[in-house]
Amino acid sequence: MTALDHIQDLKRRMGESIIGQTDVIDRLIIGLLANGNLLIEGLPGLAKTRAIKAMAKNLDARFSRIQFTPDLLPSDVTGTEVYVQGDGKSEFRFDPGPIFANIVLADEINRAPAKVQAALLEAMEERQVTVAGTTHRMEPLFIVMATQNPIEQEGTYPLPEAQMDRFLMHVNITYPPVEDEVDVIRLVRGEERTAQAHAGQTTAKPEVIAQQAVFDARAEIGGIHVSDAMDRYMADLVYATRTPAKLDEALGRWIDVGASPRASLALDKCSRAHAWMAGRDYVDPQDVRAITHDVFRHRISLSYEAQGDGKVADDITDEIIKLVALP
């Protein structure tokens, strides 16, 4: 099997556990292939955690879930030095925290205070953690997938803009169509019956996809052709968020702060992954447009006027895509 075959198999397996969220599955896989961290936002019960677990279950990867709470400490995430005595010796040893895994689920990340959120920054950006002056490297396959609930404000700590920018994409999960919800009911019912039928029995674990398939895919994605015109198109989209008044007067009133250069890099990485998954060896405008909302959603700061007009970041992105000329 080729690397693409393995990734398509991963997508198929995830689709068996997640009904009606094909776009979300695609975004999770693109984040994995682009070697970036994801922020996943959606109302309760929309399978945010289930989708991430489905990916981890089908990969040969260590999975770790960190439930963020107001009393969480940075050392609960990164690990700490432990004083150990024995055999006539005493020393400090590093006890790794749950961040040392291949796929890390930071569940409800906005429920922990800023110092705990900041504990993730070095791991997300530098792929390493420094504790007591010693640097500990993460494994080659490492991705943080953080979830948050958009409707609860009490007892939460909104992520600072600087930390939001470190997420490759901000994936938004919405309610599924009613037809898909019927399938969800049947899926969960079937899982419950299977679990009851095999209660107390040891079941064989399904064969998982090797990490090497992900590394092979990343190598192929690195060779995807991106023309000069496409480079300029991605840069123009990002630049439009910084000088919106040049495109449209209303846009100028709605955007306070535009996207950073990380947005340009994210467009490049994600559009190449999107093209590769589609079986092409080049990037076209549709690849860029397909992931622009996820890249811009958390990088555009809206003005009070935009909020008063009922505008959200996706509305602004729609207008930018319409106004920026295609290559």
Rosetta silent file (secondary structure, phi, psi, omega in degrees, C-alpha in Angstrom):
SEQUENCE: MTALDHIQDLKRRMGESIIGQTDVIDRLIIGLLANGNLLIEGLPGLAKTRAIKAMAKNLDARFSRIQFTPDLLPSDVTGTEVYVQGDGKSEFRFDPGPIFANIVLADEINRAPAKVQAALLEAMEERQVTVAGTTHRMEPLFIVMATQNPIEQEGTYPLPEAQMDRFLMHVNITYPPVEDEVDVIRLVRGEERTAQAHAGQTTAKPEVIAQQAVFDARAEIGGIHVSDAMDRYMADLVYATRTPAKLDEALGRWIDVGASPRASLALDKCSRAHAWMAGRDYVDPQDVRAITHDVFRHRISLSYEAQGDGKVADDITDEIIKLVALP
SCORE:     score description
SCORE:     0.000 S_00000001
   1 L     0.000  140.522  176.425    0.000    0.000    0.000 S_00000001
   2 L   -78.486  169.497  177.330    1.142    3.529   -0.775 S_00000001
   3 H   -59.832  -40.241  179.218    1.207    6.298    1.809 S_00000001
   4 H   -63.800  -38.544  177.597   -1.970    7.730    0.270 S_00000001
   5 H   -61.397  -43.036  179.691   -3.683    4.333    0.567 S_00000001
   6 H   -63.586  -42.596 -178.967   -2.798    4.177    4.265 S_00000001
   7 H   -69.017  -38.519  176.258   -4.124    7.692    4.906 S_00000001
   8 H   -65.069  -34.553  175.551   -7.321    6.996    2.976 S_00000001
   9 H   -65.202  -40.877  176.089   -7.708    3.847    5.077 S_00000001
  10 H   -60.918  -43.061  178.892   -7.314    5.962    8.221 S_00000001
  11 H   -62.155  -41.595  179.451   -9.994    8.343    6.927 S_00000001
  12 H   -63.711  -44.120 -179.402  -12.327    5.423    6.205 S_00000001
  13 H   -63.518  -42.249  178.282  -11.838    3.949    9.671 S_00000001
  14 H   -63.958  -36.803  179.407  -12.497    7.285   11.332 S_00000001
  15 H   -65.011  -23.364  177.254  -15.624    7.694    9.218 S_00000001
  16 H   -72.448  -23.598 -179.680  -16.974    4.441   10.644 S_00000001
  17 H   -99.655  -21.392 -175.884  -16.936    5.993   14.131 S_00000001
  18 L  -120.948  113.406 -177.496  -17.895    9.559   13.220 S_00000001
  19 L   -96.852  132.808  172.062  -21.127   10.062   11.291 S_00000001
  20 L    75.196   15.855 -179.587  -21.829   13.248    9.326 S_00000001
  21 L  -128.765   49.630 -177.792  -18.539   15.021   10.078 S_00000001
  22 H   -60.501  -42.651 -179.609  -16.540   14.312    6.924 S_00000001
  23 H   -62.592  -38.365  179.406  -15.046   17.813    6.813 S_00000001
  24 H   -64.909  -43.609  177.790  -13.897   17.504   10.429 S_00000001
  25 H   -59.300  -44.359  178.509  -12.184   14.178    9.698 S_00000001
  26 H   -59.175  -43.220 -178.039  -10.437   15.772    6.712 S_00000001
  27 H   -66.879  -38.420  177.834   -9.218   18.676    8.872 S_00000001
  28 H   -63.061  -42.287 -179.747   -7.878   16.356   11.573 S_00000001
  29 H   -69.554  -39.849  177.213   -5.955   14.361    8.991 S_00000001
  30 H   -61.245  -41.750  177.412   -4.653   17.503    7.281 S_00000001
  31 H   -61.061  -40.639  178.399   -3.419   18.757   10.657 S_00000001
  32 H   -64.010  -44.887 -177.238   -1.650   15.439   11.232 S_00000001
  33 H   -71.908  -31.825 -179.362   -0.027   15.482    7.795 S_00000001
  34 L   -85.125   -0.122  177.265    0.939   19.162    8.029 S_00000001
  35 L    58.819   46.729  179.967    2.576   18.546   11.428 S_00000001
  36 L  -128.330  167.172  179.834    0.516   21.241   13.143 S_00000001
  37 L   -97.424  148.109 -174.523   -1.644   21.625   16.229 S_00000001
  38 E  -120.113  142.141  170.042   -5.423   21.984   16.020 S_00000001
  39 E  -109.380  120.677 -174.669   -8.024   23.888   18.025 S_00000001
  40 E  -114.721  119.478 -175.051  -11.404   22.166   17.721 S_00000001
  41 E  -121.147  137.554  178.294  -14.462   24.105   18.811 S_00000001
  42 E  -177.579  162.661  179.594  -18.057   22.973   18.979 S_00000001
  43 L   -66.457  160.796 -179.429  -21.108   22.619   21.168 S_00000001
  44 L   -59.054  142.679  174.044  -21.270   19.726   23.660 S_00000001
  45 L    84.440   10.480 -177.207  -21.964   16.294   22.235 S_00000001
  46 L   -98.169   19.111  170.849  -20.736   16.928   18.686 S_00000001
  47 L    72.774   30.941  175.855  -18.042   14.216   18.830 S_00000001
  48 H   -62.864  -54.428 -179.219  -14.982   16.452   19.250 S_00000001
  49 H   -66.349  -38.884 -178.591  -13.299   14.052   21.656 S_00000001
  50 H   -62.101  -39.465 -179.701  -14.619   10.997   19.828 S_00000001
  51 H   -64.174  -42.677 -179.830  -13.083   12.130   16.536 S_00000001
  52 H   -67.078  -41.998  178.148   -9.644   12.580   18.084 S_00000001
  53 H   -63.417  -35.818  179.272   -9.871    9.226   19.856 S_00000001
  54 H   -63.786  -37.954  176.331  -10.875    7.565   16.582 S_00000001
  55 H   -65.599  -48.905 -177.171   -7.699    8.849   14.966 S_00000001
  56 H   -62.888  -36.421 -177.357   -5.498    7.753   17.859 S_00000001
  57 H   -65.274  -31.118 -175.413   -7.142    4.310   18.026 S_00000001
  58 H   -98.254    1.918  175.356   -6.324    3.548   14.400 S_00000001
  59 E  -110.872  150.481  173.789   -2.726    4.797   14.478 S_00000001
  60 L   -79.167   74.601 -172.908    0.261    3.128   16.085 S_00000001
  61 L  -144.130  144.815  174.642    0.553    6.093   18.431 S_00000001
  62 L   -78.695  129.718 -176.974    0.506    6.781   22.147 S_00000001
  63 E  -110.974  139.053  179.417   -2.578    8.782   23.090 S_00000001
  64 E  -137.445  133.974  177.896   -2.899   11.046   26.097 S_00000001
  65 E  -115.248  127.135  176.840   -5.909   12.998   27.318 S_00000001
  66 E  -113.626  114.854  178.260   -5.513   15.995   29.631 S_00000001
  67 E   -86.863  108.863 -177.240   -8.753   17.225   31.175 S_00000001
  68 L   -76.813  129.287  179.461   -8.211   20.941   31.753 S_00000001
  69 L  -137.523  161.718 -177.856   -9.706   22.241   35.013 S_00000001
  70 L   -61.141  -23.907 -177.911   -9.242   25.464   37.036 S_00000001
  71 L   -96.248    8.705  179.863   -7.041   23.693   39.613 S_00000001
  72 L   -70.157  144.035  178.692   -4.643   22.177   37.062 S_00000001
  73 L  -111.111  154.673  177.918   -0.945   23.043   37.480 S_00000001
  74 H   -55.244  -38.576 -179.868    1.709   23.378   34.744 S_00000001
  75 H   -66.168  -22.510  176.121    3.591   20.410   36.213 S_00000001
  76 H   -68.355  -19.255 -179.903    0.443   18.310   35.775 S_00000001
  77 H   -97.083  -50.766 -172.619    0.945   18.796   32.039 S_00000001
  78 H   -86.038  -27.504 -171.011    4.712   18.806   31.541 S_00000001
  79 E   102.990  174.982 -175.739    5.862   16.576   34.396 S_00000001
  80 E  -151.643  166.386  174.986    8.213   17.367   37.250 S_00000001
  81 E   -81.132  131.673 -178.730   11.465   16.420   38.973 S_00000001
  82 E  -117.591  133.061  179.108   10.960   13.740   41.644 S_00000001
  83 E   -83.300  122.006 -174.527   13.417   13.065   44.473 S_00000001
  84 E  -121.541  132.612  176.239   14.196    9.337   44.570 S_00000001
  85 E  -120.559  141.445  178.679   16.112    7.444   47.258 S_00000001
  86 E   165.711  149.960  179.656   17.270    3.845   47.050 S_00000001
  87 L    56.014   36.341  177.962   20.299    1.539   46.925 S_00000001
  88 L    73.009    7.884  179.774   22.273    3.999   48.978 S_00000001
  89 E  -123.419  157.328  174.331   21.796    6.731   46.386 S_00000001
  90 E  -140.501  137.570 -178.117   19.505    9.706   46.099 S_00000001
  91 E  -159.047  164.089  172.808   18.800   11.750   42.993 S_00000001
  92 E   -94.273  130.040  176.753   16.218   13.821   41.151 S_00000001
  93 E  -121.896  146.690  179.880   14.545   12.052   38.261 S_00000001
  94 E   -83.458  124.346  176.346   12.219   13.500   35.680 S_00000001
  95 E  -102.202  102.726 -173.741    8.696   12.094   35.812 S_00000001
  96 E   -61.723  142.687  176.310    7.192   12.855   32.368 S_00000001
  97 L   -88.511 -178.577 -177.097    3.723   14.366   32.258 S_00000001
  98 L   -68.090  -10.378  177.801    0.892   13.476   29.869 S_00000001
  99 L   -67.125  -19.918 -178.769    2.229   15.906   27.260 S_00000001
 100 L   -85.231   78.425  176.936    4.781   13.215   26.350 S_00000001
 101 L  -148.831  175.342  178.610    2.642   11.293   23.889 S_00000001
 102 L   -83.130  -45.100  177.576    2.145   11.205   20.131 S_00000001
 103 E  -120.491  116.904 -176.563   -1.413   12.529   20.077 S_00000001
 104 E  -111.334  120.935  175.269   -2.342   14.785   22.990 S_00000001
 105 E   -96.023  110.451  174.696   -5.975   15.732   23.599 S_00000001
 106 E   -94.392   90.506 -170.826   -6.167   18.967   25.587 S_00000001
 107 E   -79.644  127.379 -179.205   -9.831   18.684   26.515 S_00000001
 108 L    52.833   58.861 -173.223  -11.658   21.962   27.237 S_00000001
 109 H   -59.892  -26.959 -177.241   -8.408   23.909   27.146 S_00000001
 110 H   -82.622    9.141  176.354  -10.102   27.182   28.117 S_00000001
 111 H   -93.349   -8.326  179.412  -11.060   25.832   31.552 S_00000001
 112 L  -104.485  150.686 -178.713   -7.498   26.079   32.897 S_00000001
 113 L   -67.375  171.485 -171.358   -5.755   29.361   33.837 S_00000001
 114 H   -60.434  -36.949 -177.027   -3.190   31.071   31.623 S_00000001
 115 H   -65.278  -29.375  177.038   -0.115   29.568   33.303 S_00000001
 116 H   -78.146  -42.160  176.010   -1.324   26.066   32.445 S_00000001
 117 H   -58.092  -40.389 -179.290   -2.233   27.041   28.893 S_00000001
 118 H   -67.085  -23.259  178.921    1.243   28.555   28.551 S_00000001
 119 H   -63.405  -21.715  178.614    2.774   25.243   29.631 S_00000001
 120 L   -81.857  -19.303 -169.177    1.723   23.917   26.236 S_00000001
 121 H   -59.270  -49.933 -177.138    3.425   26.685   24.266 S_00000001
 122 H   -63.108  -41.336  179.749    6.965   25.321   24.215 S_00000001
 123 H   -64.579  -41.140 -178.413    5.776   21.815   23.383 S_00000001
 124 H   -68.752  -41.285 -172.666    3.516   23.074   20.584 S_00000001
 125 H   -89.785  -44.634 -173.062    6.035   25.426   19.023 S_00000001
 126 H  -102.473   -6.807 -177.009    9.446   23.921   19.771 S_00000001
 127 L    57.590   41.593  177.510    8.500   20.238   20.185 S_00000001
 128 E  -158.479  162.268  177.323   10.274   20.156   23.524 S_00000001
 129 E  -132.119  134.772  178.051    9.673   20.777   27.241 S_00000001
 130 E  -111.953  121.132  179.783   12.138   22.352   29.661 S_00000001
 131 E  -130.745  127.032  178.840   11.832   21.390   33.340 S_00000001
 132 L    54.678   38.601  176.558   14.381   22.350   36.036 S_00000001
 133 L    80.705   -0.950 -179.312   16.790   23.593   33.383 S_00000001
 134 E  -110.956  132.845 -178.824   16.777   20.338   31.401 S_00000001
 135 E   -95.362  131.649  179.797   15.237   20.110   27.939 S_00000001
 136 E  -118.993  122.053 -176.932   13.281   16.998   27.012 S_00000001
 137 E   -80.534  146.615  173.615   12.465   16.434   23.343 S_00000001
 138 L   -81.549  165.873  177.821    9.086   15.237   22.125 S_00000001
 139 L   -72.256  158.676 -177.966    8.780   12.232   19.809 S_00000001
 140 L   -55.364  -39.095  175.355    8.901   12.789   16.023 S_00000001
 141 L   -94.159  107.353 -178.093    5.141   12.229   15.785 S_00000001
 142 L  -148.662  125.989  178.082    3.608   14.820   18.099 S_00000001
 143 E  -147.421  136.213  175.436    0.402   16.803   17.757 S_00000001
 144 E  -102.377  125.967  175.120   -1.767   18.694   20.236 S_00000001
 145 E  -118.391  108.667 -175.626   -5.497   18.699   19.556 S_00000001
 146 E  -103.633  139.894  176.957   -7.290   21.068   21.901 S_00000001
 147 E  -114.169  154.500  172.178  -11.060   21.321   22.294 S_00000001
 148 E  -153.333  154.160 -177.549  -13.195   24.082   23.702 S_00000001
 149 L  -100.989  123.218 -173.576  -16.866   24.805   24.231 S_00000001
 150 L   -80.582  -10.785 -171.286  -18.033   28.126   22.730 S_00000001
 151 L   -99.621  -18.886 -178.334  -21.170   28.663   24.832 S_00000001
 152 L   -98.385  124.577 -179.466  -19.901   28.538   28.415 S_00000001
 153 L  -109.912  -29.110 -178.624  -18.116   31.634   29.700 S_00000001
 154 L   -70.537  130.373  178.777  -18.330   31.206   33.477 S_00000001
 155 L    75.409   20.019  178.827  -15.226   29.566   34.917 S_00000001
 156 L  -118.228  161.367 -179.390  -13.306   29.736   31.647 S_00000001
 157 L  -128.198  100.014 -177.680  -10.092   31.497   30.624 S_00000001
 158 L   -55.958  139.808  179.622  -10.105   32.635   26.974 S_00000001
 159 L   -67.394  134.317  175.781   -6.949   31.741   25.094 S_00000001
 160 L   -63.334  152.327 -178.796   -4.673   34.749   24.410 S_00000001
 161 H   -57.861  -37.503 -178.653   -4.336   35.749   20.755 S_00000001
 162 H   -62.848  -36.041  178.957   -0.630   34.864   20.783 S_00000001
 163 H   -78.514  -35.492  176.991   -1.408   31.292   21.789 S_00000001
 164 H   -58.233  -38.190 -176.640   -4.335   30.985   19.382 S_00000001
 165 L   -63.968  -21.499 -178.259   -1.962   31.894   16.568 S_00000001
 166 L   -79.233  -11.193  174.436    0.148   28.832   17.333 S_00000001
 167 L   -81.925  131.316 -179.405   -2.662   26.513   16.300 S_00000001
 168 L   -60.453  -45.878 -179.911   -2.380   25.584   12.642 S_00000001
 169 E  -139.696  153.636  172.787   -6.149   25.533   12.181 S_00000001
 170 E  -113.142  104.192 -174.898   -9.284   26.334   14.156 S_00000001
 171 E   -93.027  128.685 -178.861  -11.797   23.653   13.243 S_00000001
 172 E  -107.110  126.494  179.760  -15.459   24.405   13.866 S_00000001
 173 E  -106.067  128.431 -179.274  -17.917   21.518   14.400 S_00000001
 174 L  -114.666  173.715  178.974  -21.608   22.163   13.783 S_00000001
 175 L   -62.725  141.916  177.069  -24.785   20.140   14.234 S_00000001
 176 L   -79.061  159.416  173.375  -25.171   17.220   11.787 S_00000001
 177 L   -61.703  159.083 -175.398  -28.185   16.943    9.437 S_00000001
 178 H   -62.652  -34.008  179.054  -31.158   15.029   10.822 S_00000001
 179 H   -63.401  -40.853  178.510  -30.494   12.071    8.514 S_00000001
 180 H   -68.396  -32.651 -179.740  -26.980   11.736    9.906 S_00000001
 181 H   -66.606  -33.205  174.039  -28.296   12.015   13.446 S_00000001
 182 H   -61.965  -42.203  178.050  -30.475    8.965   12.815 S_00000001
 183 H   -65.778  -33.950  177.507  -27.332    7.088   11.760 S_00000001
 184 H   -62.936  -44.413  178.412  -25.562    8.296   14.921 S_00000001
 185 H   -57.418  -45.610 -178.008  -28.337    6.796   17.066 S_00000001
 186 H   -68.915  -37.238  179.443  -28.020    3.481   15.275 S_00000001
 187 H   -62.742  -49.631 -178.217  -24.210    3.511   15.454 S_00000001
 188 H   -65.789  -38.919  176.989  -24.094    4.078   19.209 S_00000001
 189 H   -60.273  -43.284  178.755  -26.841    1.508   19.789 S_00000001
 190 H   -64.734  -38.540  177.754  -24.834   -1.054   17.820 S_00000001
 191 H   -64.213  -39.084  178.555  -21.675   -0.250   19.788 S_00000001
 192 H   -65.278  -41.505  179.049  -23.556   -0.753   23.052 S_00000001
 193 H   -63.851  -42.364  179.795  -24.884   -4.120   21.918 S_00000001
 194 H   -63.858  -42.755  179.705  -21.416   -5.237   20.844 S_00000001
 195 H   -63.373  -40.858  179.420  -19.908   -4.132   24.151 S_00000001
 196 H   -67.766  -36.509 -178.840  -22.592   -5.994   26.127 S_00000001
 197 H   -68.930  -27.627 -178.167  -22.171   -9.136   24.024 S_00000001
 198 L  -109.190   18.909 -179.213  -18.420   -9.188   24.680 S_00000001
 199 L   -60.715  129.941  179.735  -18.524   -8.045   28.303 S_00000001
 200 L    82.683   -5.253 -179.529  -15.769   -9.747   30.269 S_00000001
 201 L  -100.201  151.592  175.938  -14.157  -11.172   27.141 S_00000001
 202 L   -90.498  116.931 -178.747  -10.771  -10.254   25.727 S_00000001
 203 L  -100.296  145.411  179.907  -11.224   -8.906   22.224 S_00000001
 204 L   -71.284  136.595  178.620   -8.456   -8.763   19.652 S_00000001
 205 L   -75.827  137.991  178.732   -7.190   -5.278   18.888 S_00000001
 206 L   -66.897  153.420  178.237   -7.605   -4.216   15.264 S_00000001
 207 L   -66.675  133.626 -176.604   -4.476   -3.785   13.174 S_00000001
 208 L  -103.844  164.297 -179.601   -3.307   -0.176   13.337 S_00000001
 209 E   -87.706  131.288 -176.173   -1.605    2.035   10.769 S_00000001
 210 L   -69.269  149.755  176.873    2.120    2.492   11.353 S_00000001
 211 H   -59.346  -30.716 -177.645    3.594    5.907   12.108 S_00000001
 212 H   -59.380  -29.439  177.577    5.875    5.495    9.113 S_00000001
 213 H   -61.650  -38.091  177.809    2.847    5.944    6.840 S_00000001
 214 H   -67.525  -43.470  179.708    2.431    9.458    8.247 S_00000001
 215 H   -65.295  -38.981  177.247    6.126   10.254    7.778 S_00000001
 216 H   -64.269  -40.795  178.618    6.035    8.903    4.203 S_00000001
 217 H   -63.287  -43.016  178.986    2.973   11.033    3.490 S_00000001
 218 H   -61.500  -38.536  178.689    4.674   14.128    4.868 S_00000001
 219 H   -63.857  -41.540  178.803    7.687   13.490    2.624 S_00000001
 220 H   -68.042  -38.732  179.267    5.451   13.253   -0.448 S_00000001
 221 H   -63.988  -33.615  177.479    3.522   16.381    0.560 S_00000001
 222 H   -62.457  -21.622  179.645    6.841   18.221    0.803 S_00000001
 223 L   -96.239    2.557  178.194    7.295   17.574   -2.915 S_00000001
 224 L   -63.352  134.538 -177.762    3.896   18.932   -3.995 S_00000001
 225 E   -78.790  131.453  174.554    4.371   21.674   -6.610 S_00000001
 226 L  -124.889  117.348 -177.021    3.230   25.180   -5.693 S_00000001
 227 L   -73.281  164.101  176.830    3.469   27.744   -8.494 S_00000001
 228 H   -60.946  -37.130  179.783    4.629   31.335   -8.039 S_00000001
 229 H   -64.309  -37.787  179.181    1.078   32.474   -8.779 S_00000001
 230 H   -71.216  -36.721  174.768   -0.293   30.304   -5.970 S_00000001
 231 H   -58.416  -45.009 -179.333    2.331   31.627   -3.552 S_00000001
 232 H   -66.992  -36.670  179.179    1.224   35.152   -4.394 S_00000001
 233 H   -63.167  -43.710  178.657   -2.458   34.226   -4.069 S_00000001
 234 H   -64.201  -41.908  178.539   -1.933   32.890   -0.534 S_00000001
 235 H   -65.950  -37.347  178.718    0.056   35.985    0.423 S_00000001
 236 H   -64.516  -39.521  178.444   -2.637   38.245   -1.072 S_00000001
 237 H   -61.685  -44.365 -179.716   -5.343   36.555    0.999 S_00000001
 238 H   -68.836  -42.583 -179.244   -3.378   37.112    4.208 S_00000001
 239 H   -63.050  -30.972  179.177   -2.391   40.653    3.264 S_00000001
 240 H   -63.610  -28.292  178.023   -6.055   41.463    2.634 S_00000001
 241 H   -72.875  -19.908 -178.712   -6.798   40.856    6.313 S_00000001
 242 H   -92.944  -27.131  178.879   -4.255   43.545    7.219 S_00000001
 243 L  -126.489   57.016 -173.297   -5.389   46.176    4.715 S_00000001
 244 H   -65.478  -28.335 -177.787   -9.099   45.366    4.372 S_00000001
 245 H   -63.615  -24.100  178.134  -10.150   48.960    3.620 S_00000001
 246 H   -69.446  -24.801  179.232   -8.336   48.721    0.267 S_00000001
 247 L   -91.211  -42.457 -174.528  -10.754   45.981   -0.765 S_00000001
 248 L  -160.370  138.846 -177.978  -13.974   47.179    0.781 S_00000001
 249 H   -62.953  -41.489 -179.165  -15.025   49.949    3.155 S_00000001
 250 H   -64.408  -39.919  178.364  -17.129   47.632    5.294 S_00000001
 251 H   -60.958  -38.270  178.706  -14.245   45.189    5.689 S_00000001
 252 H   -60.990  -31.991  178.843  -12.090   48.034    6.919 S_00000001
 253 H   -81.375  -24.007 -172.980  -14.592   48.693    9.716 S_00000001
 254 H   -88.768  -25.245 -175.766  -14.975   45.035   10.654 S_00000001
 255 E  -104.171  124.161  174.976  -11.330   43.946   11.071 S_00000001
 256 E   -88.173  -49.762 -178.612   -9.239   45.277   13.948 S_00000001
 257 E  -132.920  132.745 -179.632   -6.152   43.078   13.535 S_00000001
 258 L   -86.961 -176.862 -176.335   -5.262   40.950   10.542 S_00000001
 259 L   -77.817  150.565 -179.780   -3.585   37.561   10.298 S_00000001
 260 L   -85.397  172.184  176.027    0.103   37.042   11.064 S_00000001
 261 H   -58.169  -21.525  175.764    2.711   35.466    8.735 S_00000001
 262 H   -59.946  -28.053  178.636    1.874   32.145   10.428 S_00000001
 263 H   -65.742  -40.560  178.144   -1.353   32.281    8.415 S_00000001
 264 H   -63.188  -43.569  179.259    0.604   32.294    5.141 S_00000001
 265 H   -64.605  -39.106  179.838    2.675   29.330    6.289 S_00000001
 266 H   -67.085  -39.951  176.671   -0.461   27.486    7.396 S_00000001
 267 H   -59.554  -42.291 -179.655   -2.149   28.088    4.032 S_00000001
 268 H   -64.254  -49.478 -177.714    0.880   26.642    2.274 S_00000001
 269 H   -63.360  -47.954 -174.061    1.140   23.540    4.485 S_00000001
 270 H   -72.381  -36.217  179.528   -2.568   22.764    4.572 S_00000001
 271 H   -67.774  -35.064  176.422   -3.234   23.416    0.872 S_00000001
 272 H   -67.285  -40.861  177.331   -0.406   21.030   -0.082 S_00000001
 273 H   -64.420  -39.570  179.042   -1.842   18.367    2.238 S_00000001
 274 H   -63.334  -43.350  179.433   -5.314   18.963    0.776 S_00000001
 275 H   -65.397  -40.791 -179.715   -4.007   18.581   -2.782 S_00000001
 276 H   -63.383  -42.152  179.204   -2.101   15.415   -1.877 S_00000001
 277 H   -65.322  -26.808  177.219   -5.188   13.839   -0.324 S_00000001
 278 L   -82.393   -1.945  176.902   -7.061   14.624   -3.541 S_00000001
 279 L    86.450   15.667  179.498   -4.418   12.674   -5.472 S_00000001
 280 L  -106.619  155.981  178.800   -2.791   15.667   -7.187 S_00000001
 281 L  -106.335   19.355  178.147    0.861   16.687   -7.242 S_00000001
 282 E  -147.032  158.532  179.575    0.155   20.412   -7.470 S_00000001
 283 L   -99.777  132.252  173.667   -1.854   23.032   -5.551 S_00000001
 284 L  -118.085  171.484 -175.994   -4.727   24.857   -7.217 S_00000001
 285 H   -57.076  -30.362 -179.307   -6.915   27.718   -5.889 S_00000001
 286 H   -66.789  -32.043  176.105   -9.598   25.324   -4.672 S_00000001
 287 H   -64.285  -42.440 -179.656   -7.106   23.712   -2.281 S_00000001
 288 H   -66.928  -47.535 -177.806   -6.334   27.099   -0.774 S_00000001
 289 H   -64.275  -30.753 -177.020   -9.962   28.175   -0.546 S_00000001
 290 H   -63.889  -29.133 -174.909  -10.963   24.859    1.037 S_00000001
 291 H  -115.699    3.064 -177.412   -8.874   25.519    4.155 S_00000001
 292 H   -62.135  -41.298 -179.807   -8.808   29.345    4.314 S_00000001
 293 H   -60.321  -43.182 -178.816  -11.666   29.550    6.824 S_00000001
 294 H   -67.802  -29.719  179.658   -9.936   27.138    9.211 S_00000001
 295 H   -80.023  -36.247 -175.884   -6.673   29.086    8.946 S_00000001
 296 H   -87.942  -23.242 -168.396   -8.240   32.565    9.350 S_00000001
 297 L   -52.805  -37.183 -176.659  -10.970   31.749   11.891 S_00000001
 298 L  -107.473    6.541 -176.975   -8.764   32.327   14.953 S_00000001
 299 L  -112.031   -7.397  178.253   -6.358   34.827   13.445 S_00000001
 300 L  -102.559  122.793  176.959   -8.700   37.676   12.538 S_00000001
 301 E   -94.541  119.603 -177.302   -9.649   40.025   15.369 S_00000001
 302 E   -86.215  150.249  177.243  -13.067   41.553   14.751 S_00000001
 303 L   -80.555  167.991  175.949  -14.042   45.071   15.730 S_00000001
 304 H   -63.657  -32.683  179.557  -16.949   45.933   17.999 S_00000001
 305 H   -65.208  -39.904  178.470  -18.792   47.188   14.941 S_00000001
 306 H   -63.806  -42.374  178.484  -18.484   43.792   13.269 S_00000001
 307 H   -65.169  -37.960  177.359  -19.827   42.089   16.376 S_00000001
 308 H   -65.431  -31.891  177.594  -22.649   44.597   16.519 S_00000001
 309 L   -82.414    1.971  178.715  -23.482   43.809   12.900 S_00000001
 310 L    76.439   23.173 -178.770  -23.618   40.113   13.784 S_00000001
 311 L   -90.128  144.765  173.038  -20.520   39.234   11.773 S_00000001
 312 L  -120.332  171.016 -175.617  -18.204   36.323   12.589 S_00000001
 313 H   -58.156  -34.916 -179.671  -14.752   35.515   11.236 S_00000001
 314 H   -65.089  -35.456  176.982  -16.165   33.144    8.615 S_00000001
 315 H   -63.527  -42.346  179.374  -18.304   35.968    7.177 S_00000001
 316 H   -64.068  -42.444 -179.889  -15.224   38.157    6.868 S_00000001
 317 H   -63.663  -38.850  176.414  -13.286   35.330    5.222 S_00000001
 318 H   -56.274  -45.594 -178.816  -16.113   34.811    2.715 S_00000001
 319 H   -66.325  -39.814  179.717  -15.856   38.458    1.674 S_00000001
 320 H   -64.417  -42.378  179.136  -12.060   38.320    1.368 S_00000001
 321 H   -62.376  -37.608  178.638  -12.223   35.225   -0.833 S_00000001
 322 H   -66.565  -36.825 -170.117  -14.751   36.987   -3.072 S_00000001
 323 H   -90.987  -26.515 -179.960  -12.685   40.157   -3.395 S_00000001
 324 L   -79.961  127.355 -174.612   -9.143   38.809   -3.766 S_00000001
 325 L   -67.545  141.000  175.527   -8.423   38.059   -7.412 S_00000001
 326 L   -72.470  150.768  177.816   -7.679   34.495   -8.441 S_00000001
 327 L   -70.126    0.000    0.000   -4.261   33.824   -9.984 S_00000001
